[in-house]
mmCIF file of C-alpha atoms and ligand atoms in Angstrom:
data_model
loop_
_atom_site.group_PDB
_atom_site.id
_atom_site.type_symbol
_atom_site.label_atom_id
_atom_site.label_comp_id
_atom_site.label_asym_id
_atom_site.label_seq_id
_atom_site.Cartn_x
_atom_site.Cartn_y
_atom_site.Cartn_z
ATOM 1 C CA MET O 10 10.285 -22.375 -26.915
ATOM 2 C CA ILE O 11 11.944 -18.971 -26.987
ATOM 3 C CA ILE O 12 10.501 -17.178 -23.976
ATOM 4 C CA LEU O 13 10.894 -13.497 -23.126
ATOM 5 C CA LEU O 14 10.704 -12.616 -19.439
ATOM 6 C CA THR O 15 10.013 -8.949 -18.780
ATOM 7 C CA GLY O 16 11.297 -8.137 -15.289
ATOM 8 C CA GLY O 17 13.222 -11.411 -15.427
ATOM 9 C CA THR O 18 16.159 -10.295 -13.273
ATOM 10 C CA GLY O 19 13.693 -9.612 -10.419
ATOM 11 C CA TYR O 20 12.786 -11.924 -7.550
ATOM 12 C CA ILE O 21 10.108 -14.116 -9.144
ATOM 13 C CA GLY O 22 11.373 -13.774 -12.727
ATOM 14 C CA SER O 23 14.870 -15.027 -11.893
ATOM 15 C CA HIS O 24 13.519 -18.144 -10.143
ATOM 16 C CA THR O 25 11.217 -18.792 -13.091
ATOM 17 C CA ALA O 26 14.096 -18.354 -15.564
ATOM 18 C CA ILE O 27 15.937 -21.196 -13.802
ATOM 19 C CA GLU O 28 12.997 -23.599 -14.013
ATOM 20 C CA LEU O 29 12.469 -22.767 -17.713
ATOM 21 C CA ILE O 30 16.139 -23.186 -18.652
ATOM 22 C CA LYS O 31 16.256 -26.505 -16.779
ATOM 23 C CA LEU O 32 13.485 -27.719 -19.087
ATOM 24 C CA GLY O 33 15.411 -26.698 -22.197
ATOM 25 C CA HIS O 34 13.647 -23.449 -23.079
ATOM 26 C CA ASP O 35 15.584 -20.512 -24.547
ATOM 27 C CA VAL O 36 15.108 -17.679 -22.079
ATOM 28 C CA GLU O 37 15.691 -13.998 -22.800
ATOM 29 C CA ILE O 38 15.275 -11.291 -20.192
ATOM 30 C CA MET O 39 14.397 -7.623 -20.557
ATOM 31 C CA ASP O 40 14.580 -5.398 -17.490
ATOM 32 C CA ASN O 41 15.511 -1.799 -16.739
ATOM 33 C CA LEU O 42 17.288 -2.994 -13.546
ATOM 34 C CA PHE O 43 15.292 -0.530 -11.450
ATOM 35 C CA ASN O 44 14.733 -3.153 -8.752
ATOM 36 C CA SER O 45 17.237 -5.872 -9.627
ATOM 37 C CA LYS O 46 20.899 -6.408 -10.343
ATOM 38 C CA ILE O 47 22.700 -7.500 -13.503
ATOM 39 C CA GLU O 48 24.734 -10.046 -11.448
ATOM 40 C CA VAL O 49 21.567 -12.165 -11.225
ATOM 41 C CA LEU O 50 22.328 -13.336 -14.792
ATOM 42 C CA ASP O 51 25.597 -14.983 -13.702
ATOM 43 C CA LYS O 52 23.797 -16.631 -10.817
ATOM 44 C CA ILE O 53 21.124 -18.006 -13.126
ATOM 45 C CA GLU O 54 23.934 -19.405 -15.301
ATOM 46 C CA LYS O 55 25.638 -20.961 -12.277
ATOM 47 C CA ILE O 56 22.443 -22.711 -11.191
ATOM 48 C CA ALA O 57 20.849 -23.604 -14.538
ATOM 49 C CA GLY O 58 23.911 -23.866 -16.803
ATOM 50 C CA GLU O 59 22.903 -21.158 -19.241
ATOM 51 C CA LYS O 60 23.001 -17.378 -19.166
ATOM 52 C CA PRO O 61 19.879 -15.757 -20.589
ATOM 53 C CA LYS O 62 20.367 -13.150 -23.296
ATOM 54 C CA PHE O 63 19.728 -9.798 -21.633
ATOM 55 C CA HIS O 64 18.126 -6.587 -22.921
ATOM 56 C CA LYS O 65 18.422 -3.527 -20.674
ATOM 57 C CA ILE O 66 15.247 -1.849 -21.831
ATOM 58 C CA ASP O 67 12.472 0.044 -20.091
ATOM 59 C CA LEU O 68 8.861 -0.951 -20.811
ATOM 60 C CA LEU O 69 8.214 2.732 -21.485
ATOM 61 C CA ASP O 70 10.911 2.879 -24.184
ATOM 62 C CA LYS O 71 8.701 2.135 -27.203
ATOM 63 C CA ASP O 72 11.524 2.199 -29.753
ATOM 64 C CA GLY O 73 13.766 -0.047 -27.685
ATOM 65 C CA MET O 74 10.925 -2.511 -27.172
ATOM 66 C CA ASP O 75 10.046 -2.510 -30.860
ATOM 67 C CA LYS O 76 13.660 -3.173 -31.842
ATOM 68 C CA MET O 77 13.924 -6.073 -29.402
ATOM 69 C CA PHE O 78 10.742 -7.676 -30.757
ATOM 70 C CA ALA O 79 11.826 -7.061 -34.375
ATOM 71 C CA GLU O 80 15.048 -8.984 -33.716
ATOM 72 C CA GLY O 81 13.704 -11.655 -31.352
ATOM 73 C CA LYS O 82 11.614 -14.636 -32.365
ATOM 74 C CA TYR O 83 9.583 -15.077 -29.226
ATOM 75 C CA ASP O 84 6.985 -17.794 -28.821
ATOM 76 C CA LEU O 85 5.759 -16.525 -25.488
ATOM 77 C CA VAL O 86 6.153 -13.609 -23.079
ATOM 78 C CA ILE O 87 5.945 -13.840 -19.299
ATOM 79 C CA HIS O 88 5.281 -10.328 -18.043
ATOM 80 C CA PHE O 89 6.753 -9.847 -14.573
ATOM 81 C CA ALA O 90 8.015 -6.265 -14.974
ATOM 82 C CA GLY O 91 6.310 -3.730 -12.786
ATOM 83 C CA LEU O 92 6.641 -1.576 -9.724
ATOM 84 C CA LYS O 93 5.286 -3.244 -6.580
ATOM 85 C CA ALA O 94 5.783 -1.015 -3.536
ATOM 86 C CA VAL O 95 2.267 -0.521 -2.203
ATOM 87 C CA GLY O 96 3.084 2.488 0.032
ATOM 88 C CA GLU O 97 4.975 4.266 -2.760
ATOM 89 C CA SER O 98 2.048 3.690 -5.110
ATOM 90 C CA VAL O 99 -0.177 5.674 -2.749
ATOM 91 C CA GLU O 100 2.309 8.577 -2.770
ATOM 92 C CA LYS O 101 3.112 8.425 -6.500
ATOM 93 C CA PRO O 102 0.026 7.006 -8.215
ATOM 94 C CA LEU O 103 0.822 8.393 -11.668
ATOM 95 C CA LYS O 104 4.239 6.750 -11.669
ATOM 96 C CA TYR O 105 2.532 3.404 -10.975
ATOM 97 C CA TYR O 106 -0.191 3.821 -13.583
ATOM 98 C CA GLU O 107 2.345 4.969 -16.181
ATOM 99 C CA ASN O 108 4.878 2.227 -15.479
ATOM 100 C CA ASN O 109 2.587 -0.734 -14.868
ATOM 101 C CA VAL O 110 -0.414 0.037 -17.069
ATOM 102 C CA GLY O 111 1.324 2.208 -19.709
ATOM 103 C CA GLY O 112 4.271 -0.197 -19.845
ATOM 104 C CA THR O 113 1.938 -3.173 -20.341
ATOM 105 C CA ILE O 114 0.156 -1.391 -23.193
ATOM 106 C CA ASN O 115 3.524 -0.817 -24.913
ATOM 107 C CA LEU O 116 4.348 -4.477 -24.456
ATOM 108 C CA LEU O 117 0.986 -5.612 -25.826
ATOM 109 C CA GLU O 118 1.389 -3.378 -28.877
ATOM 110 C CA CYS O 119 4.676 -5.140 -29.633
ATOM 111 C CA THR O 120 3.273 -8.613 -29.049
ATOM 112 C CA LYS O 121 0.429 -7.852 -31.438
ATOM 113 C CA LYS O 122 2.671 -6.290 -34.083
ATOM 114 C CA TYR O 123 5.184 -9.144 -33.972
ATOM 115 C CA ASP O 124 2.560 -11.868 -33.652
ATOM 116 C CA VAL O 125 3.545 -13.123 -30.199
ATOM 117 C CA LYS O 126 0.175 -14.230 -28.957
ATOM 118 C CA LYS O 127 0.984 -16.257 -25.869
ATOM 119 C CA ILE O 128 1.210 -14.112 -22.746
ATOM 120 C CA VAL O 129 1.455 -14.924 -19.053
ATOM 121 C CA PHE O 130 0.849 -12.076 -16.610
ATOM 122 C CA SER O 131 1.947 -11.696 -12.960
ATOM 123 C CA SER O 132 -1.156 -10.623 -11.141
ATOM 124 C CA SER O 133 -1.834 -10.596 -7.435
ATOM 125 C CA ALA O 134 -4.349 -11.698 -4.835
ATOM 126 C CA THR O 135 -4.774 -7.978 -4.229
ATOM 127 C CA VAL O 136 -7.287 -7.856 -7.142
ATOM 128 C CA TYR O 137 -9.842 -9.652 -4.944
ATOM 129 C CA GLY O 138 -10.114 -6.660 -2.604
ATOM 130 C CA ASP O 139 -12.210 -7.458 0.460
ATOM 131 C CA GLN O 140 -14.557 -10.376 -0.282
ATOM 132 C CA GLY O 141 -15.659 -10.784 3.327
ATOM 133 C CA VAL O 142 -14.361 -14.373 3.299
ATOM 134 C CA ALA O 143 -10.832 -15.721 3.706
ATOM 135 C CA GLU O 144 -10.707 -18.373 0.959
ATOM 136 C CA LEU O 145 -10.465 -16.838 -2.503
ATOM 137 C CA THR O 146 -11.521 -18.484 -5.755
ATOM 138 C CA GLU O 147 -10.920 -17.292 -9.311
ATOM 139 C CA GLU O 148 -14.549 -16.672 -10.238
ATOM 140 C CA MET O 149 -15.094 -14.095 -7.492
ATOM 141 C CA GLN O 150 -15.748 -10.575 -8.699
ATOM 142 C CA THR O 151 -12.538 -8.548 -8.658
ATOM 143 C CA GLY O 152 -11.687 -4.863 -8.510
ATOM 144 C CA VAL O 153 -13.981 -3.863 -5.650
ATOM 145 C CA GLY O 154 -12.400 -2.539 -2.473
ATOM 146 C CA ILE O 155 -8.796 -2.415 -3.691
ATOM 147 C CA THR O 156 -7.048 -0.046 -1.301
ATOM 148 C CA ASN O 157 -4.052 1.239 -3.278
ATOM 149 C CA PRO O 158 -2.952 2.240 -6.809
ATOM 150 C CA TYR O 159 -0.577 -0.730 -7.077
ATOM 151 C CA GLY O 160 -3.532 -3.091 -6.678
ATOM 152 C CA GLU O 161 -5.580 -1.013 -9.107
ATOM 153 C CA THR O 162 -2.873 -1.411 -11.772
ATOM 154 C CA LYS O 163 -3.055 -5.207 -11.425
ATOM 155 C CA HIS O 164 -6.826 -5.144 -11.817
ATOM 156 C CA MET O 165 -6.685 -2.722 -14.771
ATOM 157 C CA ILE O 166 -4.098 -4.853 -16.559
ATOM 158 C CA GLU O 167 -6.274 -7.945 -16.074
ATOM 159 C CA GLU O 168 -9.186 -6.069 -17.675
ATOM 160 C CA ILE O 169 -6.986 -4.862 -20.561
ATOM 161 C CA LEU O 170 -5.832 -8.414 -21.199
ATOM 162 C CA LYS O 171 -9.440 -9.642 -21.295
ATOM 163 C CA ASP O 172 -10.286 -6.951 -23.885
ATOM 164 C CA VAL O 173 -7.224 -7.819 -25.971
ATOM 165 C CA ALA O 174 -8.227 -11.494 -26.022
ATOM 166 C CA GLU O 175 -11.807 -10.539 -26.883
ATOM 167 C CA ALA O 176 -10.633 -8.431 -29.833
ATOM 168 C CA ASP O 177 -8.245 -11.047 -31.194
ATOM 169 C CA PRO O 178 -9.215 -14.663 -30.466
ATOM 170 C CA GLU O 179 -5.750 -15.896 -31.415
ATOM 171 C CA PHE O 180 -4.372 -14.565 -28.126
ATOM 172 C CA GLU O 181 -3.659 -17.172 -25.437
ATOM 173 C CA ILE O 182 -3.432 -15.299 -22.147
ATOM 174 C CA THR O 183 -2.876 -16.725 -18.686
ATOM 175 C CA ILE O 184 -3.264 -14.543 -15.619
ATOM 176 C CA LEU O 185 -1.561 -15.890 -12.511
ATOM 177 C CA ARG O 186 -2.715 -14.417 -9.228
ATOM 178 C CA TYR O 187 0.150 -14.823 -6.800
ATOM 179 C CA PHE O 188 -0.465 -14.976 -3.088
ATOM 180 C CA ASN O 189 2.542 -14.104 -0.873
ATOM 181 C CA PRO O 190 5.824 -15.315 -2.385
ATOM 182 C CA VAL O 191 8.571 -16.088 0.142
ATOM 183 C CA GLY O 192 11.854 -18.009 0.302
ATOM 184 C CA SER O 193 14.779 -18.265 -2.055
ATOM 185 C CA HIS O 194 16.471 -20.715 -4.361
ATOM 186 C CA PRO O 195 17.923 -23.639 -2.319
ATOM 187 C CA SER O 196 21.376 -22.885 -3.792
ATOM 188 C CA GLY O 197 21.379 -19.683 -1.719
ATOM 189 C CA LEU O 198 22.503 -17.739 -4.796
ATOM 190 C CA ILE O 199 19.324 -15.814 -5.557
ATOM 191 C CA GLY O 200 16.420 -14.534 -3.525
ATOM 192 C CA GLU O 201 14.568 -11.371 -2.703
ATOM 193 C CA ASP O 202 16.993 -8.473 -2.408
ATOM 194 C CA PRO O 203 14.918 -5.332 -2.841
ATOM 195 C CA ASN O 204 16.473 -1.920 -3.309
ATOM 196 C CA GLY O 205 15.418 0.488 -0.532
ATOM 197 C CA ILE O 206 13.143 -0.121 2.436
ATOM 198 C CA PRO O 207 10.890 -3.148 1.938
ATOM 199 C CA ASN O 208 7.135 -3.170 2.661
ATOM 200 C CA ASN O 209 6.405 -6.860 2.801
ATOM 201 C CA LEU O 210 6.718 -9.102 5.820
ATOM 202 C CA MET O 211 9.461 -11.493 4.698
ATOM 203 C CA PRO O 212 12.031 -8.959 3.442
ATOM 204 C CA ILE O 213 11.434 -6.973 6.644
ATOM 205 C CA ILE O 214 12.049 -10.098 8.760
ATOM 206 C CA MET O 215 15.284 -10.612 6.786
ATOM 207 C CA LYS O 216 16.453 -7.064 7.476
ATOM 208 C CA VAL O 217 15.566 -7.348 11.177
ATOM 209 C CA SER O 218 17.666 -10.512 11.378
ATOM 210 C CA THR O 219 20.672 -8.748 9.833
ATOM 211 C CA GLY O 220 20.243 -5.731 12.111
ATOM 212 C CA GLU O 221 19.430 -3.322 9.254
ATOM 213 C CA ILE O 222 15.999 -2.807 10.818
ATOM 214 C CA GLU O 223 15.810 -2.725 14.621
ATOM 215 C CA LYS O 224 12.636 -4.737 15.067
ATOM 216 C CA LEU O 225 9.610 -6.060 13.255
ATOM 217 C CA ARG O 226 6.478 -4.010 13.820
ATOM 218 C CA ILE O 227 3.529 -6.393 13.823
ATOM 219 C CA PHE O 228 0.521 -4.566 12.451
ATOM 220 C CA GLY O 229 -2.172 -5.544 14.924
ATOM 221 C CA ASP O 230 -2.844 -8.552 17.146
ATOM 222 C CA ASP O 231 -6.549 -7.988 17.595
ATOM 223 C CA TYR O 232 -7.834 -9.571 14.369
ATOM 224 C CA ASP O 233 -10.268 -12.452 14.486
ATOM 225 C CA THR O 234 -7.578 -14.988 13.553
ATOM 226 C CA VAL O 235 -5.772 -17.887 15.203
ATOM 227 C CA ASP O 236 -3.576 -15.592 17.345
ATOM 228 C CA GLY O 237 -4.912 -12.133 16.495
ATOM 229 C CA THR O 238 -2.252 -11.329 13.839
ATOM 230 C CA GLY O 239 -2.898 -11.179 10.091
ATOM 231 C CA VAL O 240 -3.044 -14.446 8.158
ATOM 232 C CA ARG O 241 -1.729 -14.848 4.590
ATOM 233 C CA ASP O 242 -0.947 -17.641 2.145
ATOM 234 C CA TYR O 243 2.863 -17.726 1.901
ATOM 235 C CA ILE O 244 4.084 -19.646 -1.127
ATOM 236 C CA HIS O 245 7.690 -20.723 -1.710
ATOM 237 C CA VAL O 246 9.072 -18.849 -4.722
ATOM 238 C CA VAL O 247 10.357 -22.081 -6.295
ATOM 239 C CA ASP O 248 6.832 -23.543 -6.178
ATOM 240 C CA LEU O 249 5.595 -20.299 -7.708
ATOM 241 C CA ALA O 250 8.214 -20.519 -10.477
ATOM 242 C CA LYS O 251 7.100 -24.085 -11.208
ATOM 243 C CA GLY O 252 3.532 -22.782 -11.463
ATOM 244 C CA HIS O 253 4.650 -20.756 -14.493
ATOM 245 C CA VAL O 254 6.190 -23.826 -16.089
ATOM 246 C CA ALA O 255 2.921 -25.717 -15.587
ATOM 247 C CA ALA O 256 0.925 -22.775 -16.955
ATOM 248 C CA ILE O 257 2.875 -22.426 -20.210
ATOM 249 C CA LYS O 258 2.294 -26.105 -21.000
ATOM 250 C CA LYS O 259 -1.464 -25.580 -20.905
ATOM 251 C CA MET O 260 -1.946 -22.274 -22.715
ATOM 252 C CA LYS O 261 -5.253 -21.960 -24.530
ATOM 253 C CA GLN O 262 -7.151 -19.347 -26.511
ATOM 254 C CA GLY O 263 -8.831 -16.579 -24.536
ATOM 255 C CA VAL O 264 -7.997 -15.707 -20.939
ATOM 256 C CA SER O 265 -7.354 -18.301 -18.239
ATOM 257 C CA ILE O 266 -6.955 -17.260 -14.609
ATOM 258 C CA TYR O 267 -5.306 -19.227 -11.805
ATOM 259 C CA ASN O 268 -4.555 -18.624 -8.143
ATOM 260 C CA LEU O 269 -1.024 -19.631 -7.235
ATOM 261 C CA GLY O 270 -1.025 -20.229 -3.505
ATOM 262 C CA THR O 271 -0.778 -23.121 -1.060
ATOM 263 C CA GLY O 272 -4.350 -23.081 0.210
ATOM 264 C CA ARG O 273 -3.109 -22.655 3.785
ATOM 265 C CA GLY O 274 -2.818 -19.488 5.848
ATOM 266 C CA ALA O 275 -0.087 -18.611 8.347
ATOM 267 C CA SER O 276 -0.170 -15.789 10.885
ATOM 268 C CA VAL O 277 2.534 -13.178 11.372
ATOM 269 C CA LEU O 278 3.456 -14.759 14.720
ATOM 270 C CA GLU O 279 3.674 -18.196 13.068
ATOM 271 C CA MET O 280 6.037 -16.712 10.454
ATOM 272 C CA VAL O 281 8.173 -15.180 13.216
ATOM 273 C CA ALA O 282 8.281 -18.528 15.056
ATOM 274 C CA ALA O 283 9.246 -20.369 11.838
ATOM 275 C CA PHE O 284 12.051 -17.896 11.162
ATOM 276 C CA GLU O 285 13.311 -18.197 14.752
ATOM 277 C CA LYS O 286 13.282 -22.000 14.447
ATOM 278 C CA ALA O 287 15.316 -21.898 11.225
ATOM 279 C CA SER O 288 17.805 -19.277 12.407
ATOM 280 C CA GLY O 289 18.095 -20.416 16.027
ATOM 281 C CA LYS O 290 17.830 -16.747 17.061
ATOM 282 C CA LYS O 291 15.096 -14.602 18.589
ATOM 283 C CA LEU O 292 13.588 -12.049 16.235
ATOM 284 C CA PRO O 293 12.858 -8.743 17.980
ATOM 285 C CA TYR O 294 9.328 -7.475 17.411
ATOM 286 C CA GLU O 295 6.664 -5.224 18.861
ATOM 287 C CA VAL O 296 2.951 -5.135 18.207
ATOM 288 C CA VAL O 297 1.728 -1.820 16.835
ATOM 289 C CA GLY O 298 -1.602 -0.663 15.390
ATOM 290 C CA ARG O 299 -3.237 -2.166 12.314
ATOM 291 C CA ARG O 300 -1.976 -1.073 8.863
ATOM 292 C CA ALA O 301 -4.575 0.757 6.791
ATOM 293 C CA GLY O 302 -5.994 -1.424 4.038
ATOM 294 C CA ASP O 303 -4.974 -4.742 5.635
ATOM 295 C CA LEU O 304 -7.336 -7.697 5.760
ATOM 296 C CA ALA O 305 -7.474 -10.103 8.690
ATOM 297 C CA GLU O 306 -7.120 -13.367 6.785
ATOM 298 C CA ILE O 307 -6.859 -14.426 3.163
ATOM 299 C CA TYR O 308 -5.630 -17.550 1.445
ATOM 300 C CA ALA O 309 -5.969 -19.135 -1.971
ATOM 301 C CA ASN O 310 -8.243 -21.856 -3.078
ATOM 302 C CA PRO O 311 -5.623 -23.363 -5.440
ATOM 303 C CA SER O 312 -7.749 -26.283 -6.703
ATOM 304 C CA LYS O 313 -8.252 -24.858 -10.221
ATOM 305 C CA ALA O 314 -4.487 -24.815 -10.833
ATOM 306 C CA GLU O 315 -4.200 -28.366 -9.530
ATOM 307 C CA ARG O 316 -7.102 -29.584 -11.641
ATOM 308 C CA GLU O 317 -6.257 -27.819 -14.906
ATOM 309 C CA LEU O 318 -2.478 -27.311 -14.744
ATOM 310 C CA GLY O 319 -1.526 -30.343 -12.667
ATOM 311 C CA TRP O 320 0.364 -28.015 -10.317
ATOM 312 C CA LYS O 321 0.331 -27.667 -6.588
ATOM 313 C CA ALA O 322 2.669 -26.112 -4.041
ATOM 314 C CA GLU O 323 4.913 -28.701 -2.431
ATOM 315 C CA LEU O 324 7.332 -26.791 -0.244
ATOM 316 C CA THR O 325 6.618 -25.666 3.317
ATOM 317 C CA ILE O 326 7.150 -22.469 5.281
ATOM 318 C CA ASP O 327 10.036 -24.241 7.046
ATOM 319 C CA ASP O 328 11.636 -24.889 3.617
ATOM 320 C CA ALA O 329 11.199 -21.206 2.761
ATOM 321 C CA MET O 330 12.765 -20.110 6.043
ATOM 322 C CA ASN O 331 15.747 -22.486 5.721
ATOM 323 C CA ASP O 332 16.372 -21.307 2.151
ATOM 324 C CA THR O 333 16.101 -17.681 3.256
ATOM 325 C CA ILE O 334 18.698 -18.202 6.015
ATOM 326 C CA ASN O 335 20.986 -19.858 3.460
ATOM 327 C CA TYR O 336 20.508 -16.926 1.077
ATOM 328 C CA LEU O 337 21.240 -14.423 3.856
ATOM 329 C CA LYS O 338 24.542 -16.239 4.532
ATOM 330 C CA HIS O 339 25.478 -15.918 0.849
ATOM 331 C CA LEU O 340 24.544 -12.219 0.803
ATOM 332 C CA LYS O 341 26.767 -11.635 3.839
ATOM 333 C CA ASN O 342 29.748 -13.250 2.135
ATOM 334 C CA GLU O 343 29.347 -11.362 -1.137
HETATM 335 P P1 NAD P 25 10.795 -7.418 -8.548
HETATM 336 O O1 NAD P 25 10.757 -5.964 -8.278
HETATM 337 O O2 NAD P 25 11.849 -8.237 -7.898
HETATM 338 O O3 NAD P 25 10.853 -7.682 -10.133
HETATM 339 C C1 NAD P 25 10.237 -6.839 -11.050
HETATM 340 C C2 NAD P 25 11.275 -6.435 -12.077
HETATM 341 O O4 NAD P 25 10.661 -5.544 -13.025
HETATM 342 C C3 NAD P 25 12.477 -5.712 -11.481
HETATM 343 O O5 NAD P 25 13.659 -6.377 -11.856
HETATM 344 C C4 NAD P 25 12.397 -4.307 -12.080
HETATM 345 O O6 NAD P 25 13.675 -3.755 -12.305
HETATM 346 C C5 NAD P 25 11.616 -4.549 -13.367
HETATM 347 N N1 NAD P 25 10.897 -3.391 -13.868
HETATM 348 C C6 NAD P 25 10.023 -2.573 -13.212
HETATM 349 N N2 NAD P 25 9.569 -1.612 -14.030
HETATM 350 C C7 NAD P 25 10.163 -1.814 -15.251
HETATM 351 C C8 NAD P 25 10.103 -1.150 -16.504
HETATM 352 N N3 NAD P 25 9.388 -0.036 -16.661
HETATM 353 N N4 NAD P 25 10.837 -1.630 -17.520
HETATM 354 C C9 NAD P 25 11.605 -2.731 -17.360
HETATM 355 N N5 NAD P 25 11.713 -3.398 -16.205
HETATM 356 C C10 NAD P 25 10.993 -2.947 -15.160
HETATM 357 O O7 NAD P 25 9.341 -7.994 -8.180
HETATM 358 P P2 NAD P 25 8.843 -9.490 -8.063
HETATM 359 O O8 NAD P 25 8.514 -9.741 -6.626
HETATM 360 O O9 NAD P 25 9.732 -10.414 -8.781
HETATM 361 O O10 NAD P 25 7.451 -9.355 -8.817
HETATM 362 C C11 NAD P 25 7.273 -9.708 -10.186
HETATM 363 C C12 NAD P 25 5.858 -9.412 -10.575
HETATM 364 O O11 NAD P 25 4.965 -10.135 -9.727
HETATM 365 C C13 NAD P 25 5.466 -7.943 -10.431
HETATM 366 O O12 NAD P 25 4.612 -7.596 -11.496
HETATM 367 C C14 NAD P 25 4.720 -7.908 -9.121
HETATM 368 O O13 NAD P 25 3.787 -6.856 -9.065
HETATM 369 C C15 NAD P 25 4.017 -9.259 -9.144
HETATM 370 N N6 NAD P 25 3.663 -9.738 -7.801
HETATM 371 C C16 NAD P 25 4.620 -9.802 -6.841
HETATM 372 C C17 NAD P 25 4.276 -10.211 -5.539
HETATM 373 C C18 NAD P 25 5.299 -10.245 -4.449
HETATM 374 O O14 NAD P 25 4.920 -10.220 -3.275
HETATM 375 N N7 NAD P 25 6.588 -10.326 -4.724
HETATM 376 C C19 NAD P 25 2.951 -10.565 -5.270
HETATM 377 C C20 NAD P 25 2.002 -10.521 -6.295
HETATM 378 C C21 NAD P 25 2.375 -10.099 -7.568
HETATM 379 C C1 UD1 P 26 0.658 -6.475 0.613
HETATM 380 C C2 UD1 P 26 -0.182 -5.447 -0.110
HETATM 381 C C3 UD1 P 26 -0.794 -6.070 -1.355
HETATM 382 C C4 UD1 P 26 0.305 -6.682 -2.241
HETATM 383 C C5 UD1 P 26 1.136 -7.678 -1.417
HETATM 384 C C6 UD1 P 26 2.290 -8.261 -2.200
HETATM 385 C C7 UD1 P 26 -0.987 -3.831 1.557
HETATM 386 C C8 UD1 P 26 -2.194 -3.320 2.289
HETATM 387 N N1 UD1 P 26 -1.207 -4.926 0.775
HETATM 388 O O1 UD1 P 26 -0.167 -7.549 0.976
HETATM 389 O O2 UD1 P 26 -1.501 -5.084 -2.078
HETATM 390 O O3 UD1 P 26 -0.261 -7.363 -3.327
HETATM 391 O O4 UD1 P 26 1.654 -6.989 -0.259
HETATM 392 O O5 UD1 P 26 3.196 -7.263 -2.586
HETATM 393 O O6 UD1 P 26 0.092 -3.276 1.654
HETATM 394 N N2 UD1 P 26 3.051 -7.267 8.392
HETATM 395 C C9 UD1 P 26 3.438 -6.842 9.650
HETATM 396 N N3 UD1 P 26 4.508 -5.996 9.729
HETATM 397 C C10 UD1 P 26 5.216 -5.573 8.629
HETATM 398 C C11 UD1 P 26 4.805 -6.025 7.344
HETATM 399 C C12 UD1 P 26 3.709 -6.878 7.274
HETATM 400 O O7 UD1 P 26 2.844 -7.186 10.665
HETATM 401 O O8 UD1 P 26 6.171 -4.790 8.776
HETATM 402 C C13 UD1 P 26 1.889 -8.181 8.304
HETATM 403 C C14 UD1 P 26 0.716 -7.594 7.527
HETATM 404 O O9 UD1 P 26 -0.140 -6.870 8.388
HETATM 405 C C15 UD1 P 26 0.076 -8.861 6.950
HETATM 406 C C16 UD1 P 26 1.276 -9.811 6.755
HETATM 407 O O10 UD1 P 26 2.305 -9.319 7.580
HETATM 408 O O11 UD1 P 26 -0.795 -9.446 7.883
HETATM 409 C C17 UD1 P 26 1.758 -9.834 5.314
HETATM 410 O O12 UD1 P 26 2.014 -8.500 4.873
HETATM 411 P P1 UD1 P 26 2.648 -8.175 3.440
HETATM 412 O O13 UD1 P 26 3.888 -8.978 3.257
HETATM 413 O O14 UD1 P 26 2.776 -6.699 3.331
HETATM 414 O O15 UD1 P 26 1.586 -8.730 2.386
HETATM 415 P P2 UD1 P 26 0.013 -8.441 2.235
HETATM 416 O O16 UD1 P 26 -0.524 -7.703 3.399
HETATM 417 O O17 UD1 P 26 -0.629 -9.730 1.894
#
């Protein structure tokens, strides 16, 4: 298949590109490089043996998008492109709604016009809001209790996709709700390398280990969890990438929704301990107050993806930590 990855030079897109190329798919990437680097293309080539054709286009550039679709012969689009900094989305909500929701509408107009009716969308566990239980399943009601505009954009896009599929039954749409992606490619060549100050736990741990951030601030140790710190479902990015490969093999008409997670939760202190074990070094941290909008504990029920897609996460947190240390070594030598 000829597959277009929007946001494909980013963290999850680049790992997915590798898995798709390895299976013989023709991969093209469009990205505005706002949060990724062009050098990722060479690294994909080094790992997978082929360099994806690249289009430096913004989702908001309607003419550029139209031209790309007019020239391309895509069978399927995986839509990763989007802004994802939760804190920034609270400060600049319009930027997030315009980029994520407006950009997706532009993309969907092109897919309709050029008859590309298979779409996979990167959604997030954030759409579940606060369910009052830790284990999340796909049929739960979404969109209630989302605490930031970033999360709202994910929910809105899911609703738009459902309406698009309702209006045109030829659409085959798969929504993948990612839990917390961590780790890097085992080659050490690609990984998460965000521009600016990160918000998420793993990139912060990485920057503490390199000395760019003085210490990790743990947001609360008084939750009702195994050790009082927040619990999340951390999934190795290579497992996540393979989830996309499994999903595109089983596309069907209408909208299908899958959690991509491991089904197991880990606490912040367990993540710190795993990083220390892999690096052989202490990670400085202090416990501070809770972060607004945080939940105590959430993890995926991933059984639908296993049942219907034949996919399940196989790598461990220790694998993710070892691959992250390897990636940090490569970054240092670049
Ligand atoms: P990323 O920032 O590494 O990749 C996203 C890419 O999209 C970047 O390369 C960026 O330059 C590009 N982009 C953003 N706006 C664009 C626009 N207007 N036009 C063209 N390109 C644009 O992020 P990621 O972690 O790889 O996430 C990929 C997707 O998965 C995002 O939609 C994100 O919201 C979603 N997601 C990520 C996580 C996570 O923790 N990483 C969790 C759940 C969902
Ligand atoms: C956050 C977002 C969520 C988004 C997801 C992936 C919030 C409230 N939620 O979720 O909308 O979909 O990222 O982008 O921002 N932690 C610390 N110290 C830190 C950073 C994190 O203790 O400096 C803790 C958090 O309290 C949490 C865990 O680490 O318990 C994971 O945090 P994070 O990586 O931000 O992910 P989520 O909270 O799951």
